[in-house]
XYZ file of C-alpha atoms in Angstrom:
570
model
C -82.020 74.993 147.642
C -82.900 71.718 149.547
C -80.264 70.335 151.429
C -79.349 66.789 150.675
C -81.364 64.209 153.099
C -78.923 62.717 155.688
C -80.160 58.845 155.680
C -78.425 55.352 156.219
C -79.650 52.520 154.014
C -79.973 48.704 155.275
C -80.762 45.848 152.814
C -83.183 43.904 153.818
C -82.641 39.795 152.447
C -85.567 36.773 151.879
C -84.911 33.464 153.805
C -83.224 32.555 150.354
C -80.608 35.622 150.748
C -81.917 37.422 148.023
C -81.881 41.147 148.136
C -85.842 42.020 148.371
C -86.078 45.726 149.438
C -84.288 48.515 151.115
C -84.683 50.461 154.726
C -84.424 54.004 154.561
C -83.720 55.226 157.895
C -83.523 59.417 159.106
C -83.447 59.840 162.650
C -86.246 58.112 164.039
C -88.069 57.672 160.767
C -87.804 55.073 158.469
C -89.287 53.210 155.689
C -89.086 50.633 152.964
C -88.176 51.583 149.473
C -90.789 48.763 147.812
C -92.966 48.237 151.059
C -96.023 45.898 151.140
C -96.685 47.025 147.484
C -93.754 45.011 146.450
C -91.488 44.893 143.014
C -94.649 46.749 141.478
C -93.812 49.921 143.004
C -90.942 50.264 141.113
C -91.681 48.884 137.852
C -94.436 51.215 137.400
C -92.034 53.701 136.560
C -91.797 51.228 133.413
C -95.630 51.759 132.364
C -95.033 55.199 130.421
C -91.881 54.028 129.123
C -91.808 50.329 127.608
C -88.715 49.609 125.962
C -90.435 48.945 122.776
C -90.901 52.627 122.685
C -87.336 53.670 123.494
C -86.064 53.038 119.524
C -85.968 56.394 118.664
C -85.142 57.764 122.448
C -82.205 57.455 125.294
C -83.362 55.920 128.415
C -82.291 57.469 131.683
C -83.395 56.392 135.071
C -83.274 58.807 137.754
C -82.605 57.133 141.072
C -81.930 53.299 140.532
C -84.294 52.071 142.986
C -83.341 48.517 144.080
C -82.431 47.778 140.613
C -85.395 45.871 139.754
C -86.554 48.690 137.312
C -83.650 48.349 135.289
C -83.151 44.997 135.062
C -86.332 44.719 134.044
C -85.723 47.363 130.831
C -83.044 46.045 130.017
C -84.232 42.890 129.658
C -86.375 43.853 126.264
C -84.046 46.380 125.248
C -80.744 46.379 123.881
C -79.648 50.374 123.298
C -77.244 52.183 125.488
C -79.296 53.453 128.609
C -78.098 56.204 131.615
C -78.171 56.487 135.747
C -78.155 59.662 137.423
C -78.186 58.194 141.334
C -75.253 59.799 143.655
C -76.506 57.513 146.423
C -73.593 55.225 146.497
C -75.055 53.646 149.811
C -78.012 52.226 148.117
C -76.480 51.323 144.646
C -73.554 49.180 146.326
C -76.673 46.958 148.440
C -77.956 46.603 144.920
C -75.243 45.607 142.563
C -77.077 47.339 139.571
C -74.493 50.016 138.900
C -71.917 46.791 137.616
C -74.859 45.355 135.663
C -75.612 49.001 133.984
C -71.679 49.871 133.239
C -71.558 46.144 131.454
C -73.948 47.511 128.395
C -71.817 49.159 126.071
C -72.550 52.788 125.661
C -74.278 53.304 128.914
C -72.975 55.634 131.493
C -73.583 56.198 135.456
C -73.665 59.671 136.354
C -73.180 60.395 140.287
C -71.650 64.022 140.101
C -72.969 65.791 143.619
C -74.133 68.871 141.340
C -77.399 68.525 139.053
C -75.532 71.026 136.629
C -72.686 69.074 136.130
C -74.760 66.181 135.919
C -76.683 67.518 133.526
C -73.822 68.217 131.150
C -72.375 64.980 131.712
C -76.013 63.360 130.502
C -75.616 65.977 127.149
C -72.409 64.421 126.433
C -73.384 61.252 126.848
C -76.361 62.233 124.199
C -74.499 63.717 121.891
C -72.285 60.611 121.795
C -74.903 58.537 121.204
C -76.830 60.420 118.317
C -78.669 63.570 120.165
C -81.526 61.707 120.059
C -84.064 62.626 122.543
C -83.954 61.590 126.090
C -87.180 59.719 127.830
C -87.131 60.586 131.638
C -87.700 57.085 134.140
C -88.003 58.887 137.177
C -87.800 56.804 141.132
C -90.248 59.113 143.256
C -88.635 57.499 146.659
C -85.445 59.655 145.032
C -87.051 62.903 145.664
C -87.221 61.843 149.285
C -83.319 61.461 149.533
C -82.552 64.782 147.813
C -85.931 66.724 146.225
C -83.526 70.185 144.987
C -81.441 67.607 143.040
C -83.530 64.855 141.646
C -86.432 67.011 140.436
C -83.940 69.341 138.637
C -82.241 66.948 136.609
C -86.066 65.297 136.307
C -87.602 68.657 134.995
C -84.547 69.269 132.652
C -84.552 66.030 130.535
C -88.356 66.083 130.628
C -88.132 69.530 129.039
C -85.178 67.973 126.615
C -87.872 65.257 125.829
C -91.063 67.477 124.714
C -88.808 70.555 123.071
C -86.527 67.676 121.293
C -83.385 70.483 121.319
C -81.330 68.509 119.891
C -83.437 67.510 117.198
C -83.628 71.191 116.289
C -80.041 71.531 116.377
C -79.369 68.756 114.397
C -80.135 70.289 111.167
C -77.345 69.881 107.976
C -74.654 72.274 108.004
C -73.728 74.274 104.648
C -76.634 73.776 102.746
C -76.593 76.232 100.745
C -74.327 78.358 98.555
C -74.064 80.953 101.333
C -72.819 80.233 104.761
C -75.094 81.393 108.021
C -72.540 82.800 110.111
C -73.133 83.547 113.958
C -70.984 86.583 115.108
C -69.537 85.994 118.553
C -68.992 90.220 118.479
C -67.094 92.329 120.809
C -65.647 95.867 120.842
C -62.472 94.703 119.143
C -62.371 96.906 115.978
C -62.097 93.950 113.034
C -65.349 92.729 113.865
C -66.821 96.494 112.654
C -65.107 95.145 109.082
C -66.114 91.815 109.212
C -70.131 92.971 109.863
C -69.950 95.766 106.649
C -68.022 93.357 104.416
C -71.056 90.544 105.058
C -73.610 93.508 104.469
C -71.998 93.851 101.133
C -71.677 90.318 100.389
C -75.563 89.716 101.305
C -73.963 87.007 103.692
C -76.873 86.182 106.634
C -75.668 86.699 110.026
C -76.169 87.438 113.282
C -74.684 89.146 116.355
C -74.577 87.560 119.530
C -73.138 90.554 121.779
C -70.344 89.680 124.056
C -70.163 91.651 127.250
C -66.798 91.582 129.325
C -68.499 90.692 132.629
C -70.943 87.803 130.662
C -68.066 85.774 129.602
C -68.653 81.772 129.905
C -71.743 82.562 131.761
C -75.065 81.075 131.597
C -76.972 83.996 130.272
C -73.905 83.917 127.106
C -74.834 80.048 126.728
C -78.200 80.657 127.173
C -78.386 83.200 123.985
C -76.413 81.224 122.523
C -78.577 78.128 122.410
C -81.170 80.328 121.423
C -80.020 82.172 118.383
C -78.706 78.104 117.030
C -82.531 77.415 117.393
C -84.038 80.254 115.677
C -80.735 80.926 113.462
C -79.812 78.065 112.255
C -75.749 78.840 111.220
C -73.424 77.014 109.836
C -70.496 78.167 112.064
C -69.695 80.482 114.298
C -66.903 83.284 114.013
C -64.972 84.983 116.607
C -61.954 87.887 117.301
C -58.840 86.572 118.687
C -61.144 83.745 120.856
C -63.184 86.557 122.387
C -65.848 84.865 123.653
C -64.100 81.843 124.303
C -63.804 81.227 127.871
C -60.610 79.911 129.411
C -62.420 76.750 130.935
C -63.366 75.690 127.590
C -67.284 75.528 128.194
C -68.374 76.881 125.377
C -65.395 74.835 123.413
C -67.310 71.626 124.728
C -71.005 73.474 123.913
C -70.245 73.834 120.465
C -69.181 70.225 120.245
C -71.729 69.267 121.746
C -74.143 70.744 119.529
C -71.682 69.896 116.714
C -71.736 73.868 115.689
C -67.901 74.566 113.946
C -66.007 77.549 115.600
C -64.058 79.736 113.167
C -61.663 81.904 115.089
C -59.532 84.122 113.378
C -56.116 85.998 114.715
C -54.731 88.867 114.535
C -52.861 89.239 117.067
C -50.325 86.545 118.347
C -52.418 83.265 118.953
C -49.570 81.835 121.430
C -49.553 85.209 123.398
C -54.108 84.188 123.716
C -54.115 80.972 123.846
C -51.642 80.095 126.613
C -53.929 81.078 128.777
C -57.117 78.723 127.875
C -56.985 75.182 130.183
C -59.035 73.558 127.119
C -57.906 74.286 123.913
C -58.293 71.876 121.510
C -61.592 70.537 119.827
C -61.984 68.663 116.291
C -65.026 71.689 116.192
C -62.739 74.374 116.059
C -60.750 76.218 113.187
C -57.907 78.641 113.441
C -57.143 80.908 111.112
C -54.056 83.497 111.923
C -53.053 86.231 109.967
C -49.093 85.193 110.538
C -48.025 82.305 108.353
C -45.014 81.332 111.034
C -47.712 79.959 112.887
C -49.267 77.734 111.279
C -46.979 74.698 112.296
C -46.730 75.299 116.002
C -50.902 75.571 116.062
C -51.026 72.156 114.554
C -48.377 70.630 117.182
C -51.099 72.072 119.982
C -53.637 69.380 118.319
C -55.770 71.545 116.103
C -56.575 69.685 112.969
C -57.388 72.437 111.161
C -55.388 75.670 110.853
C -55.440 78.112 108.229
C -53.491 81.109 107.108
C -56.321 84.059 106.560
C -53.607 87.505 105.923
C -54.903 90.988 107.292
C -56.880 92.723 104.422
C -58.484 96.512 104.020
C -62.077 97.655 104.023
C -61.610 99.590 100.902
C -65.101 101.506 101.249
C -63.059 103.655 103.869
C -59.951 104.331 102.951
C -60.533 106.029 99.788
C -58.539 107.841 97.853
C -58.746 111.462 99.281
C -60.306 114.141 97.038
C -58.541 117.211 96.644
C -56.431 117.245 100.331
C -56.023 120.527 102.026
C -52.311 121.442 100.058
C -52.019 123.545 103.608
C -53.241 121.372 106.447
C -51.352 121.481 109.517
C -50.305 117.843 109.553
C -49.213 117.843 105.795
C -45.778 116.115 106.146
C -42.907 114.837 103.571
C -42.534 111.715 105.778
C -44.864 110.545 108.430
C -45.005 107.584 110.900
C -47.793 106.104 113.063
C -47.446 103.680 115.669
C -46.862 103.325 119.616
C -44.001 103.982 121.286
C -44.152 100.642 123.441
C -42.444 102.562 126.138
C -45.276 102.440 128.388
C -46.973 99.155 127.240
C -43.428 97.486 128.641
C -43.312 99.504 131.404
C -46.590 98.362 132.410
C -46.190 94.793 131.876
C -42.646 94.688 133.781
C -45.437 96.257 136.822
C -47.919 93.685 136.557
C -45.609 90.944 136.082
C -43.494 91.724 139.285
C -41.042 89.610 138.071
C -37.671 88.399 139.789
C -34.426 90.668 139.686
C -32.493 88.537 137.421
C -35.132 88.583 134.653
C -35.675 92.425 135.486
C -31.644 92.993 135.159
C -31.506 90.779 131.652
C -35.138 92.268 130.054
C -33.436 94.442 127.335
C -30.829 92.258 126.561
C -33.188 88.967 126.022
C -35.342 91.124 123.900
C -32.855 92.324 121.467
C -31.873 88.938 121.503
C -35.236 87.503 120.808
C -35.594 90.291 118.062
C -32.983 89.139 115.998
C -33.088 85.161 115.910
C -35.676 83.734 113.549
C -37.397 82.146 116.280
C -40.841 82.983 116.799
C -42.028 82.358 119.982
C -40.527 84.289 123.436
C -40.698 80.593 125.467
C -39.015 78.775 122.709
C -36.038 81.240 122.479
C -35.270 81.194 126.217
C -35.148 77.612 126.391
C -32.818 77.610 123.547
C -30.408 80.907 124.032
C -30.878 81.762 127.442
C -31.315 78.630 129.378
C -30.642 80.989 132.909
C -33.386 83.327 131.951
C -35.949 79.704 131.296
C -35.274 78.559 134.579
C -36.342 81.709 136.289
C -39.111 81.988 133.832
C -40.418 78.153 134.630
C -40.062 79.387 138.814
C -42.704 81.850 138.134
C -45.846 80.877 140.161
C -48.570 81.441 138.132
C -49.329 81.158 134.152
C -50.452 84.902 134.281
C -46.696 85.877 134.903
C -45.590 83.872 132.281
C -47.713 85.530 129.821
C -46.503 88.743 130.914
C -42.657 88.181 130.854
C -43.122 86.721 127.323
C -45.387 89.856 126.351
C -43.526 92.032 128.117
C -40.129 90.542 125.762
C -42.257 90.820 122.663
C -43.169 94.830 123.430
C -39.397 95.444 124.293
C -38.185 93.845 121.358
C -40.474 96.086 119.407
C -39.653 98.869 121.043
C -36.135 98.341 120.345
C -36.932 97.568 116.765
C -39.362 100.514 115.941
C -36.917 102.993 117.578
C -34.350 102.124 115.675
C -36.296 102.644 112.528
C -38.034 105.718 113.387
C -34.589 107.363 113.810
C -33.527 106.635 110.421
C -36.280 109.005 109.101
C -35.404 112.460 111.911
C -33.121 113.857 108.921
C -36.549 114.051 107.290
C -38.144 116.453 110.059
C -41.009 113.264 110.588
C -44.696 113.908 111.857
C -44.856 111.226 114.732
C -48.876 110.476 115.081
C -48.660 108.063 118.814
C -48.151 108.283 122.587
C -45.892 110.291 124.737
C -43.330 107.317 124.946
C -41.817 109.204 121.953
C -41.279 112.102 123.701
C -38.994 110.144 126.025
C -37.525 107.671 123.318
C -36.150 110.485 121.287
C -35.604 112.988 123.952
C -31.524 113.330 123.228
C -32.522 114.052 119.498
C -32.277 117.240 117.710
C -36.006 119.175 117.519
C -36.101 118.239 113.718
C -39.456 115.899 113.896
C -42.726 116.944 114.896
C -45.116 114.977 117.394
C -48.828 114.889 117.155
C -51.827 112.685 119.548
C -52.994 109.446 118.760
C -54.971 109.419 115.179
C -58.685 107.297 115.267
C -57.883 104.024 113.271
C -61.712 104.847 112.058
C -62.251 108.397 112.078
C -58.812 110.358 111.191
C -56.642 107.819 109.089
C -58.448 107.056 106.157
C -57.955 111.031 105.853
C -54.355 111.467 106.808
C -53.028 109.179 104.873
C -52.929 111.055 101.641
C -51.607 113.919 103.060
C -48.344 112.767 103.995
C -45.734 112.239 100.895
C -44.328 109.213 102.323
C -45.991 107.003 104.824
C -43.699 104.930 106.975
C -43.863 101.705 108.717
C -41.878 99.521 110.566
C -43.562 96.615 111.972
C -43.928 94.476 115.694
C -42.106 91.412 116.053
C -44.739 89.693 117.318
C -45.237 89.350 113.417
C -41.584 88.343 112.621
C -42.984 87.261 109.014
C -45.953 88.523 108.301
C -47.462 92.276 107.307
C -49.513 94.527 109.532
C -53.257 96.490 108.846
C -51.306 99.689 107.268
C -49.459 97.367 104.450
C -53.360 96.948 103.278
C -54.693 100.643 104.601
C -52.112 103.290 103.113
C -52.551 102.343 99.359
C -56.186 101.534 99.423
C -56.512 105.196 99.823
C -54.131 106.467 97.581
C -51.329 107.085 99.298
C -47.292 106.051 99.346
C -45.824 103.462 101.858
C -42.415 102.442 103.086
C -42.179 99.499 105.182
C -40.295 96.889 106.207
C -39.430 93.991 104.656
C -41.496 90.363 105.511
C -40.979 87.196 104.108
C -45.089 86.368 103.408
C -44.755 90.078 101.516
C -44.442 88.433 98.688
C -47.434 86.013 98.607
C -49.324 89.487 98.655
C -47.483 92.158 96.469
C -44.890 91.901 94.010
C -41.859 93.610 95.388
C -40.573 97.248 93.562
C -43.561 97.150 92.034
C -46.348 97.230 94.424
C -45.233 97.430 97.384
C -41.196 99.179 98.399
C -39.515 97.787 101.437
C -35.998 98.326 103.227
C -34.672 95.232 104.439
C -32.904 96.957 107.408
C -33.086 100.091 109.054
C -30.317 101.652 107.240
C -31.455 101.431 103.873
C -34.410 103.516 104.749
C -33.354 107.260 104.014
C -31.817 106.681 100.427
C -34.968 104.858 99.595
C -36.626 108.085 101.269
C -34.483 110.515 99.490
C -35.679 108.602 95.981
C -38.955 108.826 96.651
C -39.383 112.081 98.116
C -37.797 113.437 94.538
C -40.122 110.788 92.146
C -43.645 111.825 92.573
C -44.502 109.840 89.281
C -42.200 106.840 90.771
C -44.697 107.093 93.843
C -47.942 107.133 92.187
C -47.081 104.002 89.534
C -46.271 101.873 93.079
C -49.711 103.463 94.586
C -51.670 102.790 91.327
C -50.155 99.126 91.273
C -50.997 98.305 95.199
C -54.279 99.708 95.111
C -54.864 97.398 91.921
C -53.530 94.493 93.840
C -55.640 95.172 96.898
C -59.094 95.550 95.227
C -58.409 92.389 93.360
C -57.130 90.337 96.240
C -56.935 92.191 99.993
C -60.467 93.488 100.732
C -61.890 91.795 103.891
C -64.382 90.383 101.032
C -61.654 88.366 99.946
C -60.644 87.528 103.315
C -64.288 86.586 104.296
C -65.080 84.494 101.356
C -61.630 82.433 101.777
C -62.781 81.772 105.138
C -66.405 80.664 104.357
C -64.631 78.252 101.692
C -62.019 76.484 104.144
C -64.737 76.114 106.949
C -67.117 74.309 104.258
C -64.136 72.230 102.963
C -62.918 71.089 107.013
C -67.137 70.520 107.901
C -69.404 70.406 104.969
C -70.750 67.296 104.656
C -70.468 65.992 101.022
C-alpha cells in the first residue's frame, strides 16, 4: 500500500484577507490546490452531482478541498451530507469542517484507516435511511494519500451503482414462513435445528462457520452475500457461535437491520462475559434456563425469551424388540461426566492464586446449595475474601475460568453424591475415567462402560436399561437437561432430579418422577424396579407430553413466533 504523502500546507490570503487557495509543499515541490484555474477547479467536482439530484442519495465529499465545493452544495441543498478528509492541516486553514458539523445529520470522518472509515460512512447511512451514497471526489486528494482516498472513492462508487443497501432493505416477515439464515457450526443442536426445518418445509440456509474464520472478512463477506441472494428474515445462531467478541458482526447486522436470534443452551453468563459488545436492539436471546431471564434483561437486551431444551423425536424411537441379552442391559443406568477432569483442567488453565486454590471445594459446595445463580454474584455476597481475590485476577479469561471452574466442582460434588445413592443397585456408568477415581473407595458393585455417541448409541441404549438415571449440572439450578426430553421419547423410564421449571413441562408423578434430594433416590428405585406397569403408564404419559409439546418443532416454531412479534413490522 501507498504510504501517506508527507506535505505541509500554507494558506495563501487576497489583499482583502480572504482565504483564496492553498500551497501544497513536499520537499522541494510544491503547488497550488486551485492554481490559475481558480474556484472552477474545484467546483467541477459539482457538475456530475448537482444537489438537485441528491433527493434520493447521501452526499459525501472525499477530500474537502478549500471548502469552496461544499459551500457551494450546500448552498442548494438542505439533506445531511459527509467528509472523509484526515488532513487536519488543510481543513483547519479552511474552516469548512465547523460549517459541515453545523448541518444536522452530517458527519466528518478523519479515521487514519479507509476500513474504519468506511464503516463509519455505513453507519452514518444506515442512520440516515440506507439510501444510496453519490461519491464527490477532490482529485488533488489522491496526491496527499492515493492507497487511501481511491479506496474509500472506489468503495462508495461501487455502493452507488450496486445500491446494497437498497437490496437489503427489503420487508422482513412477509410471509407466513420465516427465511431463516443458519449461522452453523459443529455444535450438535444445530444437526436438530437443520432436520426439524426440513420437516417443517421452513427455507433456510447455512452459512458455515469455521473456527479460524471467526469475525473475519471472508465470514462478513458471505455473509453479505447470502442477505443479497437470500433474503431472511433473521438469523439464528448456537450459544453466539459466530458472534465475535468485538461485536462486528453485532454492529453488521444492525447495520443492515437483519434480527439475530441466538439461542442457549448452555449458561449465557458463562459466553457472554467474554464479548466487549454485547448489547444491540437487533438481537434476541432465547435461553433454555428460565433463572435467566431477568439478569439478561439487566445486561440491556430488550428482548429475552425462555425457549426450554426439546427432543428430535425421529431419533429416539421407541426401540423394537431390544436384545433381552445385550451386554449393557442394566436394572439402573447413569450417563454423564465425571467433571473430575473438566475441573482439573480449568484449575490448570486458570493458574489461579493459592487462596482461591485452598477454598475451591468449599466455595463450590457453597455455591451449590444457595439459590443463587450466578458464581460472581455468590462470591460477592457469601464469600467477600474469595471476590476480592477473584476481582485481582488480571485478565477476564481467568475470571471465566474460576467461575467455570466453581460451576464444574459444584457439579461434581452434586452428581457424585447422587450417583452413589444408586451403587446398591450394581449401576452401568456410561462416561469418562473420572469415575474410576471418584468412586475408587467403593465396593466393585457398579459396572463402568466408555463414553456413549449422543447420536449414534443413545437413542439405542436407552431402552435397554430398566431405569434411566439423571442428576443434573448446576449450571442449570432450575431448569431440565437434553435427557429429561431424550429417555421417554424413546420409550424408556427416567429418574431425575427435581427442577422448579419441571413443572411448566410435565406434570409431576405422572409424567415425569423426580427425587427432590439425593436420598430419596433408592426407595423410589426400589418401587420402580418392582412396577414394570407403574413404569410404562409414566413412559406412555411423557412420550404423550413430548410429541404434543417438546419436539424441536415446537421449539422452532415458538421461536419463529417471538422473533416476528419483537421485529415484524405490522
Amino acid at each position: 500500500m501507498q504510504q501517506r504523502t508527507s506535505y505541509s500546507a500554507t494558506p495563501l490570503y487576497s489583499a482583502d484577507g480572504t482565504l483564496c487557495d492553498i500551497e501544497i509543499s513536499v520537499g522541494t515541490r510544491r503547488w497550488k490546490m486551485l492554481g490559475a484555474a481558480g474556484a472552477p477547479r474545484e467546483l467541477s467536482i459539482l457538475v456530475s452531482s448537482p444537489a438537485r439530484n441528491c433527493a434520493a442519495l447521501l452526499p459525501v465529499f472525499i477530500g474537502s478541498g478549500t471548502g469552496i465545493a461544499i459551500r457551494k452544495f450546500m448552498e442548494s441543498y438542505d439533506g445531511p451530507l459527509a467528509v472523509v478528509d484526515k488532513e487536519p492541516d488543510i481543513a483547519d486553514h479552511t474552516g469548512i469542517r465547523q460549517h459541515v458539523l453545523a448541518r444536522a445529520g452530517s458527519v466528518w470522518i478523519d479515521s487514519d484507516s479507509a476500513d474504519d472509515a468506511l464503516r463509519q460512512l455505513t453507519l452514518w447511512q444506515t442512520a440516515n435511511g440506507a439510501a444510496p451514497l453519490r461519491a464527490m471526489l477532490n482529485p488533488a486528494w489522491l496526491r496527499l494519500d492515493r492507497s487511501y482516498y481511491a479506496a474509500v472513492h472506489e468503495a462508495v462508487t461501487a455502493s452507488e451503482k450496486a445500491d446494497f443497501w437498497g437490496k437489503v432493505a427489503y420487508p422482513r416477515f412477509q410471509s407466513t414462513t420465516p427465511r431463516i439464515l443458519l449461522i452453523t457450526s459443529q455444535y450438535f443442536l444445530m444437526g436438530e435445528v437443520v432436520a426439524a426445518l426440513n420437516r417443517m418445509q421452513v427455507p433456510y440456509e447455512l452459512l458455515a462457520l469455521d473456527d479460524d474464520s471467526l469475525g473475519q472478512n471472508e465470514f462478513v463477506e458471505r455473509l453479505l452475500k447470502a442477505v443479497v441472494s437470500f433474503r431472511p428474515d433473521f438469523a439464528l445462531t448456537i450459544n453466539h457461535l459466530g458472534v465475535d467478541r468485538e461485536g462486528v458482526l453485532t454492529d453488521l447486522l444492525a447495520r443492515l437491520q437483519l434480527p439475530l436470534a441466538s439461542w442457549f443452551v448452555d449458561n449465557p453468563h458463562l459466553i457472554l462475559y467474554m464479548y466487549k459488545r454485547l448489547v444491540s436492539p437487533w438481537t434476541a436471546l432465547f435461553t433454555w434456563d428460565a433463572d435467566n431471564l431477568e439478569s439478561l434483561r439487566r445486561l440491556g437486551f430488550a428482548h429475552v425469551f425462555h425457549l426450554p431444551l426439546g427432543t428430535d423425536v425421529t431419533r429416539f424411537v421407541p426401540l423394537q424388540n431390544p436384545v433381552a441379552s445385550h451386554p449393557l442391559r442394566a436394572d439402573v443406568s447413569f450417563v454423564g461426566n465425571s467433571m473430575v477432569y473438566k475441573v482439573a483442567q480449568r484449575m490448570k488453565a486458570g493458574r489461579f492464586p493459592a487462596v482461591m486454590l485452598r477454598s475451591y471445594k468449599t466455595v463450590a459446595a457453597g455455591f451449590s446449595n444457595s439459590d443463587e445463580r450466578c458464581v460472581r454474584t455468590y462470591l460477592e455476597q457469601a464469600r467477600p475474601d474469595i471476590f476480592a481475590a477473584y476481582l485481582q485476577l488480571p485478565a477476564s479469561e481467568q475470571r471465566l475460568a474460576y467461575e467455570t471452574m466453581i460451576t464444574w466442582e459444584a457439579t461434581r460434588q452434586y452428581r457424585n453424591s447422587c450417583v452413589r445413592q444408586t451403587l446398591a443397585f450394581h449401576p452401568l456408568i456410561v462416561g469418562d475415567k473420572g469415575w474410576r477415581t471418584a468412586l475408587r473407595h467403593e465396593p466393585a458393585t457398579w459396572r463402568a462402560h466408555s463414553e456413549l455417541s449422543y447420536y449414534t448409541d443413545l437413542p439405542w441404549f436407552y431402552p435397554l436399561c430398566t431405569i434411566n438415571f439423571n442428576c443434573t449440572s448446576k449450571q442449570m439450578k432450575g431448569a431440565v437437561n437434553q435427557r429429561v426430553f431424550d429417555v421417554p421419547a424413546c420409550g424408556a423410564f427416567l429418574l431425575t432430579d427435581k427442577r422448579k421449571q419441571m413443572d411448566e413441562l410435565f406434570e409431576p408423578g405422572k409424567e415425569v418422577i423426580f427425587y427432590s434430594e439425593p436420598e430419596e433416590a433408592p426407595e423410589l428405585i426400589r418401587f420402580y424396579l418392582k412396577n414394570s406397569a407403574a413404569r410404562a403408564k409414566v413412559v406412555a404419559a411423557a412420550r404423550s407430553r413430548i410429541l404434543a409439546a417438546h419436539t424441536y418443532e415446537h421449539r422452532l416454531r415458538q421461536l419463529m413466533n417471538d422473533m416476528r412479534t419483537a421485529f415484524g413490522r405490522p
